[in-house]
Each structure stands twice: as structure tokens, then as C-alpha cells.
Coordinates of C-alpha atoms in Angstrom, one line a residue:
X1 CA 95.1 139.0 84.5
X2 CA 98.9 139.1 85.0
X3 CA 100.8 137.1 82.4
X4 CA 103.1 136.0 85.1
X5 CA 100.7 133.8 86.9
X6 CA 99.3 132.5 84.0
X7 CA 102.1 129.8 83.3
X8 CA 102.2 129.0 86.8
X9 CA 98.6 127.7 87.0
X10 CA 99.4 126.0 84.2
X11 CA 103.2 124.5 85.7
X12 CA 100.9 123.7 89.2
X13 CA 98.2 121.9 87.4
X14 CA 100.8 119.8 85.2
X15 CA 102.3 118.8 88.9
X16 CA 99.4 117.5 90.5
X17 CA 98.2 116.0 87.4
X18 CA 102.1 114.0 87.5
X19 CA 101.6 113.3 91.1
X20 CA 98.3 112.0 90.6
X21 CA 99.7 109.3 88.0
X22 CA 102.4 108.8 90.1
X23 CA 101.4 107.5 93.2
X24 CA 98.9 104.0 93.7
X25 CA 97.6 103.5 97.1
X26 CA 96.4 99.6 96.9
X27 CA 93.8 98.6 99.6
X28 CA 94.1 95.6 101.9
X29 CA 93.6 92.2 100.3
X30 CA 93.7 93.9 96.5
X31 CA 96.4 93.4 94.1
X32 CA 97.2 95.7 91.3
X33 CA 98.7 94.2 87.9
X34 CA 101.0 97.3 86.5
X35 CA 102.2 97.6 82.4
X36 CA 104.8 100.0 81.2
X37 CA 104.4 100.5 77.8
X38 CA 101.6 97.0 77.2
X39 CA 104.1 95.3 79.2
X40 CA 103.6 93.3 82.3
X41 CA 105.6 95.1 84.7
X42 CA 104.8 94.2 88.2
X43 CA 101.7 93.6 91.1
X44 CA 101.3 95.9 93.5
X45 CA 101.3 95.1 96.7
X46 CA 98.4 96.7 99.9
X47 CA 100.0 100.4 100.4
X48 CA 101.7 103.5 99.2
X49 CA 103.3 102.6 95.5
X50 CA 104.8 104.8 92.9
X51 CA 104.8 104.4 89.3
X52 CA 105.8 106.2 86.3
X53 CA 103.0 108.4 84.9
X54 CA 102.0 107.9 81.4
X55 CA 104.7 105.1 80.7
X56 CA 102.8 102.9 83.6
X57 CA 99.5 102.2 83.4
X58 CA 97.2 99.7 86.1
X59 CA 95.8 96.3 83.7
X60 CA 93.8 94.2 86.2
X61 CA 92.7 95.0 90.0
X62 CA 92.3 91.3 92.0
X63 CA 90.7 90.4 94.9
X64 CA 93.0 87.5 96.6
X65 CA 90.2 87.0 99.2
X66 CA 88.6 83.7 99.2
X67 CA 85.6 83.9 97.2
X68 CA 82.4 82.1 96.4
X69 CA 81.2 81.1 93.0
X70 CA 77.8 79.2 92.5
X71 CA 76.9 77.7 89.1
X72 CA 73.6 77.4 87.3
X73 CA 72.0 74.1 87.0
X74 CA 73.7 71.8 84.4
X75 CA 71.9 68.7 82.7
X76 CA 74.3 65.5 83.6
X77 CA 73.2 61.9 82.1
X78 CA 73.7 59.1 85.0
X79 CA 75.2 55.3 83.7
X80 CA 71.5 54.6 83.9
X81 CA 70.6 56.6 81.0
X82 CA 68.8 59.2 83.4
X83 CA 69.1 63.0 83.2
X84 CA 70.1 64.7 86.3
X85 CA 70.5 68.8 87.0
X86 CA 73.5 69.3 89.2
X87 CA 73.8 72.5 91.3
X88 CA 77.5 73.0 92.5
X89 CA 79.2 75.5 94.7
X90 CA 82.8 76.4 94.2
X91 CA 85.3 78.2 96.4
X92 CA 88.5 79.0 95.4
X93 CA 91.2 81.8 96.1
X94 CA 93.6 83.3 93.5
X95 CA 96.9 82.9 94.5
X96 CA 99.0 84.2 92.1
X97 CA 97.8 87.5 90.5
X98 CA 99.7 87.5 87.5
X99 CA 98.8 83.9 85.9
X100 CA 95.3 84.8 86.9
X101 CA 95.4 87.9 84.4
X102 CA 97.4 86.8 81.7
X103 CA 97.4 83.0 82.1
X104 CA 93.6 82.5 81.5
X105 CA 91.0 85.2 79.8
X106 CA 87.8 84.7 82.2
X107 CA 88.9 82.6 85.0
X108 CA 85.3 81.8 86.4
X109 CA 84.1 81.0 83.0
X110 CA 87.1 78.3 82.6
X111 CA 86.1 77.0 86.0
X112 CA 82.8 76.8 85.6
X113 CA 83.3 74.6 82.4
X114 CA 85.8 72.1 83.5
X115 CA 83.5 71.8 86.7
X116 CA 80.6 70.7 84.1
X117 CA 82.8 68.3 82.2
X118 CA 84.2 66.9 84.9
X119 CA 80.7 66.5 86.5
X120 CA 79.5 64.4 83.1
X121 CA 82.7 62.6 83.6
X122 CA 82.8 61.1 86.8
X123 CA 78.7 60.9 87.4
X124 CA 78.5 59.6 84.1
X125 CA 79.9 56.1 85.6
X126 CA 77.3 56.2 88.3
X127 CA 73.5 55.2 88.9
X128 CA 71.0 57.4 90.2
X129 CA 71.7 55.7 93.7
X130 CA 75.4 56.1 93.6
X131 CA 74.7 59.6 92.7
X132 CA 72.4 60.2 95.3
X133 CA 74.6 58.6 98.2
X134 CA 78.4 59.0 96.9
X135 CA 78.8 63.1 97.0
X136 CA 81.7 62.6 99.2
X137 CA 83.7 61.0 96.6
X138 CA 82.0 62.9 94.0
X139 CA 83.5 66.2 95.8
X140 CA 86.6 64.7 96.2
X141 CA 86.8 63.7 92.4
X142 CA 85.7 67.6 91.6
X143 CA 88.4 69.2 93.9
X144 CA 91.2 67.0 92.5
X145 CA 91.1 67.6 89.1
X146 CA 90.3 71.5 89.2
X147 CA 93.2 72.0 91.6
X148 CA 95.3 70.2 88.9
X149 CA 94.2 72.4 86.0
X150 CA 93.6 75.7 88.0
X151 CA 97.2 75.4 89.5
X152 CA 99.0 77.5 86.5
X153 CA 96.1 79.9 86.8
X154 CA 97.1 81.5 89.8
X155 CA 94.0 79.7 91.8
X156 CA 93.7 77.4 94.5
X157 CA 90.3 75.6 94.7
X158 CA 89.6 75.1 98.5
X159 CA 86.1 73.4 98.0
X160 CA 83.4 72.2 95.8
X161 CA 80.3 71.3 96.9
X162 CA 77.1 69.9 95.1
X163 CA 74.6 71.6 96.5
X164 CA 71.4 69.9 94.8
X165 CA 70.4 67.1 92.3
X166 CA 67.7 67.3 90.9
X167 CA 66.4 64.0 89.4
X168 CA 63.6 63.8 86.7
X169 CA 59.3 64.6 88.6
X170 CA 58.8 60.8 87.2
X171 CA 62.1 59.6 89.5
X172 CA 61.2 61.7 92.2
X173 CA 57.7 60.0 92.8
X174 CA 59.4 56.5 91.8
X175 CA 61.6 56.9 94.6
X176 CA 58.7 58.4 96.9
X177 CA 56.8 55.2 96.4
X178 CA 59.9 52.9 97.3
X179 CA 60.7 55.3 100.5
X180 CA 57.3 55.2 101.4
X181 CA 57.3 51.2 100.8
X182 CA 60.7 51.4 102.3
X183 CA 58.9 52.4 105.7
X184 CA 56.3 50.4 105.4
X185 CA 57.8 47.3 105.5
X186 CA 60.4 48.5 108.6
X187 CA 57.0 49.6 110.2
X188 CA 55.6 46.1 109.5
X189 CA 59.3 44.6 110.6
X190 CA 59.1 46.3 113.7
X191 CA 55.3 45.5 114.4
X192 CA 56.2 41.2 113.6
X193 CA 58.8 41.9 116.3
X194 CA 56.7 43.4 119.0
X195 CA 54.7 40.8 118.6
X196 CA 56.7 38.0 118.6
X197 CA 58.2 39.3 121.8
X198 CA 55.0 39.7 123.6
X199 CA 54.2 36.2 122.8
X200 CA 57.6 34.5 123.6
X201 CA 56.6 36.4 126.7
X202 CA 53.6 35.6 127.2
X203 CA 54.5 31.6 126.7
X204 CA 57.4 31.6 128.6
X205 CA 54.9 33.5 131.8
X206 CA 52.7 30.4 131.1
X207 CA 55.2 28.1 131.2
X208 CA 56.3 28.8 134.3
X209 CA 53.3 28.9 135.3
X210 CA 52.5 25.7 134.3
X211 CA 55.9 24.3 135.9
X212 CA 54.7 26.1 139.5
X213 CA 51.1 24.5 139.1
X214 CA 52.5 21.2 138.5
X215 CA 55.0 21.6 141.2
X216 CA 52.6 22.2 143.7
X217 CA 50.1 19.6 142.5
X218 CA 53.1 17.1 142.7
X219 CA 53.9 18.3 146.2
X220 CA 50.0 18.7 147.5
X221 CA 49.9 14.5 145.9
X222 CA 52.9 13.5 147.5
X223 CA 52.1 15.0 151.4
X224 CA 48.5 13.6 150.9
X225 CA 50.1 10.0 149.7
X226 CA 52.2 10.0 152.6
X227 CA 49.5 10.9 155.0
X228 CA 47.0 7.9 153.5
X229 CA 50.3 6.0 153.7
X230 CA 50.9 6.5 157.6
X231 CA 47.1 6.2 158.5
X232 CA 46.8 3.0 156.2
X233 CA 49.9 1.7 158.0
X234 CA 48.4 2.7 161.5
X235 CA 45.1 0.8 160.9
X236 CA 46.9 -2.3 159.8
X237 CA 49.0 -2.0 162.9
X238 CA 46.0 -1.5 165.0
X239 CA 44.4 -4.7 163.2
X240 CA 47.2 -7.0 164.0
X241 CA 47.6 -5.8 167.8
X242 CA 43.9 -6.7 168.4
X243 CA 43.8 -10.2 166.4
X244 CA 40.3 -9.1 164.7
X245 CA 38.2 -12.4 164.2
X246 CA 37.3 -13.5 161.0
X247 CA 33.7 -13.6 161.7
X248 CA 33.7 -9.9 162.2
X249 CA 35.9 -9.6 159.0
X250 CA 33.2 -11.4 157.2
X251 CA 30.1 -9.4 158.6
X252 CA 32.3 -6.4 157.7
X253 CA 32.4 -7.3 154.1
X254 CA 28.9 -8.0 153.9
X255 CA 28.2 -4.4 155.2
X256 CA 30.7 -2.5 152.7
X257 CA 28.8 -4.3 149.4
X258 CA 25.8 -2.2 149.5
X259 CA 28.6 1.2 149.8
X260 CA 29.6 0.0 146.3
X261 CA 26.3 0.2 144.4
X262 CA 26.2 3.5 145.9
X263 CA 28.1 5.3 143.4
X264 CA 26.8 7.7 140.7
X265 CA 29.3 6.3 138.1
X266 CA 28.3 2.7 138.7
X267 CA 26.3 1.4 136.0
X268 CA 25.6 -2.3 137.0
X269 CA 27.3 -4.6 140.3
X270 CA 29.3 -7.4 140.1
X271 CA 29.2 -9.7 142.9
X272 CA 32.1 -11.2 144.4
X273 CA 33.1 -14.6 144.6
X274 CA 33.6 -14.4 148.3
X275 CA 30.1 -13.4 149.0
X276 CA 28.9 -17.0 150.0
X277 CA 32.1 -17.7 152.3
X278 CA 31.2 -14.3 153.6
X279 CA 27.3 -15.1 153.8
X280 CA 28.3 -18.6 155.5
X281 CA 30.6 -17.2 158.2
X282 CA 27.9 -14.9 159.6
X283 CA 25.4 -17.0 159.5
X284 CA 27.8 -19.4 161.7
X285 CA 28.6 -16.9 163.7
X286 CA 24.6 -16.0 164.5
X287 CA 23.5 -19.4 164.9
X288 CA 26.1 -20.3 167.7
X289 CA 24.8 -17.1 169.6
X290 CA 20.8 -18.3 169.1
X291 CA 21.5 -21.8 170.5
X292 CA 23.3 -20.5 173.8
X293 CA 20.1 -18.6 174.5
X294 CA 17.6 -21.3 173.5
X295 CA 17.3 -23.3 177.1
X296 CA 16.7 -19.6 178.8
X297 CA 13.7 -19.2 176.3
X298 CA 12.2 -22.6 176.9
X299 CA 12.2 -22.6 180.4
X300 CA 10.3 -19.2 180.7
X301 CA 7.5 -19.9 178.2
X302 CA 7.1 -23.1 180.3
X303 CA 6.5 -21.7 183.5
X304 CA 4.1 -18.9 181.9
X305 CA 2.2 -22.1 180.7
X306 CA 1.7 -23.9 184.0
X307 CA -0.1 -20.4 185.6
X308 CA 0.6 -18.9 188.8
X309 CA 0.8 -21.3 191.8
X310 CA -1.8 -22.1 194.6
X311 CA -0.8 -20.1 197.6
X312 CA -0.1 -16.6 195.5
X313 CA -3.4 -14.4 194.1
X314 CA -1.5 -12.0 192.2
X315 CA -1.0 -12.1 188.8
X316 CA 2.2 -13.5 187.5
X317 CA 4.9 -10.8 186.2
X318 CA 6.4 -10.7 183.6
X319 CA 10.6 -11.4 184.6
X320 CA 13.2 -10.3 182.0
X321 CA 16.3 -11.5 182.1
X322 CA 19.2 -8.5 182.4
X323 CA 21.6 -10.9 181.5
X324 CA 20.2 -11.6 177.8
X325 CA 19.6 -8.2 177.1
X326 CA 23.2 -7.3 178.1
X327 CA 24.3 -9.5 176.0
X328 CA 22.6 -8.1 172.9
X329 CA 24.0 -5.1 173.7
X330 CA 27.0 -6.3 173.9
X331 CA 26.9 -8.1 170.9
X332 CA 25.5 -5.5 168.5
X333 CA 28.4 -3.0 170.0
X334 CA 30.7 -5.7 169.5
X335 CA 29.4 -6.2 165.8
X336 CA 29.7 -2.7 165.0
X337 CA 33.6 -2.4 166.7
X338 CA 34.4 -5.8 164.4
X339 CA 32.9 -4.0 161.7
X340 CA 35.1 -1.2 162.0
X341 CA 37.9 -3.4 162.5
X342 CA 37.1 -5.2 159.3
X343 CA 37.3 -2.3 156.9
X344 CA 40.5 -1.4 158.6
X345 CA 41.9 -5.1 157.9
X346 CA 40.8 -4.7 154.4
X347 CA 42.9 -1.5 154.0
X348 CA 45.8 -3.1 155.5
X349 CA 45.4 -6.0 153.7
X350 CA 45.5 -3.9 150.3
X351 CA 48.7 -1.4 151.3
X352 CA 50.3 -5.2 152.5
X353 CA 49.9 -6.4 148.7
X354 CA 51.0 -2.8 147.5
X355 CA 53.8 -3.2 149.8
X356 CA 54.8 -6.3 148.7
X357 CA 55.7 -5.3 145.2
X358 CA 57.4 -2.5 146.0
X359 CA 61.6 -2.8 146.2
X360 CA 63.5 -2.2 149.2
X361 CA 59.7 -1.4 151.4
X362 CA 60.6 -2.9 154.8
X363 CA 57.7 -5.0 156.1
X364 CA 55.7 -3.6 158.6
X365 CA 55.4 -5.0 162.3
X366 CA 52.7 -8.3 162.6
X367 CA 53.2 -8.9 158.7

């Protein structure tokens, strides 16, 4: 080989060796912490940088992305004396390369930590249920004082999160029971309700129907109290145009007493008072009628005793008179109208004495 081109290989490979140490080419979202000499020197930013070969040397490469950091179960004791494993998620961004290198040795390890204390801090002044139901505050808490101490780090904690709890297996079946009891008594709640509804419902529907029964019986009483009204008024009207005689008032009255043992709820009869003056004034009034047809009577059996006369062969017939049986006619119809008219003078009679009492009830026409 030619001596000559020894020393050049040698001079070319000494110049890409110093180019090689010379230039940095930092990636996107990456930040380079450069020494000179054990020094701090400078960051580097994303791009095409240049250093000193040998004299500078790259300490720490950071990633300034936002990044995610979840934390083992830790062991935290509740104001109630109960033991508690809290899971937390942290996210946090460095911010300032340099106090993230030099400021702190292991960053996630120092977070991680002051997460845990603080956790034993703030939950430690809780109960299980202000645990359970206050991780909004207990986030809010967490997020305040790491910003505070992981501000002269060089990090910026966006978030923390608990992500579980984990009470004690003799808590979780504690608090099984009293959700399960929990529903239980809404589900009972909710049943008492229904029914309670259902039966204001259903007394209020019978109510009214009640109220609709009633008003219809009241209405039904009142048209058929005016109608027996009218037609009571009517037959006393009717009595008073016609001057009914008393006689036939009295034979009436004698007729309607037998109607009154009649009834199935009648146990034993009470007779009136009036029943002799009643007795008496038919009795009158048949005797009077007997005596006008005696003389008729005698004279016929007397002729039918004295036999047929001389100059006739035939036997005698038997005459009736058409008068007398007209009359009978006559006077049984004539019973029967009085009779009529005598129950009618009883009812008008009656609704007269109802009338009577009542205020302001105008007096009807032949009172």
C-alpha cells in the first residue's frame, strides 16, 4: 500500500468522527440537556444543533409531551380507623427541562410519594362515606398541592385522578347489605305509595259515586213528592166541588179498616175510637132507606094473601116493582162512588193538616 494514502484514511476518518460529535439532530417534542466539561451548558431545542465534540457531551434526553403515570395501590387509613387501597392516575407535563434534570433525581418517584402522603393527609380526615362520595374535592386537594411542590421541578401536573378504592371484603359486603336494604325499603316506599294512590282513588270514585246516587235518589223523592202532592191536592179539590156526605164518609171508613189488618208487618189491630160514630152513621143511613120501602112490601104480600079474584082463572103473577130494584142499583153504585169519595176526603183531610203546619203554604180552594 502507498504510504501516501495511509495518513489520509486516517485524516478522513478523524473528520467524520469530529462531524459526527459535532452535529445533534433533536426530534420533535424531545429536549436535549448539553454539559461542556460536567457543566450544564444548554437544552437543545427540535432540529439541526451543533456542539463542540469531546468538550460537549448530551446529560439527559426529555420527553416534554404530556404523559401518563399510574401508581400501585397504596394502603390509606380513613378518620374511621378503616384501611383503604387507593389507586391514582397522574398526568403531568415537564415544562422546564433543566429543573427536571438537575432540580429533582427521579422525578416520578418524588411524585409518586408526595401523591401518597398527601393521599394519607387529606383522606385521613374523612370517613369511608366521605371517601367514597368526595373524589372531586379529593382531586382537587391532590392537584393543588403537587402543582405547588412540582412547580421548581420543571413539571406541570394537569390532572390526578383516583381511579379505584378499594375498601376492606368485610366493608364491601357491609355496604352490600345496606344498598341492598337501601333498595328495599325505596322498593317498599314506592309500593306504600301505589297503593295509597289507588285507594285515594278508589274512595274518591266511590264518593262521587255516592254523591250521584244520592243526588238522583233526592231528585227521584222530590218529583214523586210533588206528584203525590198535586194528585192529593186534586182529590181534595174534587171532594170539596162535590160536597161528599158524611154518611158516605162514614161507610168509607168502615170499608178501609179491614185494608189495615191486611199488612204482612202488622202484628195485632188497634181499633179506632171513631168506629162507633162510624158504625152509627151507616146504620142511620140504611135504616132511613128500609123504612121508605116498607109500605111497597106490605101492600104486595097483602094482595098475594087475599088470592086471585072471582072473574080471572089464571094464576096470579108474580109483579116486580122496576122502581125498587132501580133503586138498589142506584144505591149500591151510589155507595160505591161515596166510597171512593170518602178515601179521597180522608187524603185531603190529611195533606189539609200537613198543610196547615207548613210556613208560607197558601190554602187551597174550599179549605
Amino acid at each position: 500500500m502507498d504510504p501516501v494514502v495511509i495518513p489520509i484514511l486516517v485524516a478522513a476518518i478523524v473528520v467524520v468522527f469530529l462531524v459526527a460529535a459535532t452535529v445533534r439532530i433533536v426530534p420533535q417534542a424531545r429536549r436535549y440537556n448539553i454539559e461542556r466539561f460536567g457543566r450544564y451548558r444548554r437544552t437543545l431545542q427540535p432540529g439541526l444543533n451543533f456542539v463542540l465534540p469531546v468538550a460537549d457531551r448530551v446529560n439527559t434526553k426529555l420527553d416534554v409531551r404530556e404523559q401518563v403515570y399510574s401508581s400501585d395501590p397504596k394502603p390509606v387509613i380513613t378518620e374511621d380507623n378503616l384501611v383503604v387501597n387507593i389507586d391514582t392516575v397522574l398526568y403531568y407535563q415537564i415544562t422546564d427541562p433543566r429543573a427536571a434534570a438537575y432540580e429533582v433525581a427521579d422525578y416520578l418517584q418524588a411524585i409518586d410519594q408526595l401523591t401518597v402522603t398527601t393521599l394519607r393527609n387529606v383522606i385521613g380526615s374523612m370517613d369511608l362515606e366521605g371517601t367514597l362520595t368526595s373524589r372531586e374535592e379529593i382531586n382537587a386537594r391532590l392537584r393543588a398541592v403537587l402543582d405547588d411542590a412540582t412547580g421548581k421541578w420543571g413539571i406541570r401536573v394537569n390532572r390526578v385522578e383516583i381511579k379505584a378504592i378499594d375498601p376492606p371484603n368485610t366493608i364491601k359486603e357491609a355496604m352490600e347489605k345496606q344498598m341492598r336494604a337501601e333498595r328495599d325499603k325505596r322498593a317498599a316506599i314506592l309500593h306504600a305509595e301505589g297503593e295509597r294512590q289507588a285507594k285515594i282513588l278508589t274512595a274518591e270514585g266511590t264518593k262521587q259515586k255516592d254523591i250521584l246516587e244520592a243526588q238522583g235518589t233526592q231528585q227521584a223523592m222530590i218529583l214523586r213528592a210533588d206528584g203525590e202532592s198535586k194528585a192529593v191536592e186534586l182529590v181534595f179539590q174534587s171532594v170539596h166541588r162535590n160536597n161528599a156526605d158524611p154518611k158516605v164518609l162514614a161507610y168509607k171508613y168502615l170499608e178501609t179498616l179491614p185494608h189495615l189488618a191486611k199488612s204482612e208487618n202488622n202484628t195485632f189491630w188497634v181499633i179506632p175510637g171513631e168506629l162507633t160514630e162510624a158504625v152509627r152513621t151507616v146504620t142511620s143511613a140504611f135504616a132511613d132507606q128500609s123504612s121508605a120501602g116498607a109500605p111497597v112490601s106490605a101492600q104486595r104480600e097483602e094482595e098475594a094473601r087475599e088470592g086471585p079474584s072471582e072473574g080471572e082463572g089464571a094464576a096470579p103473577e108474580l109483579e116486580t116493582d122496576p122502581t125498587l130494584a132501580l133503586d138498589a142499583v142506584a144505591a149500591a153504585d151510589e155507595a160505591a162512588k161515596q166510597a171512593a169519595a170518602a178515601v179521597s176526603d180522608a187524603k185531603a183531610e190529611a195533606e189539609a193538616a200537613g198543610e196547615a203546619q207548613l210556613p208560607g203554604r197558601r190554602p187551597a180552594a174550599g179549605d
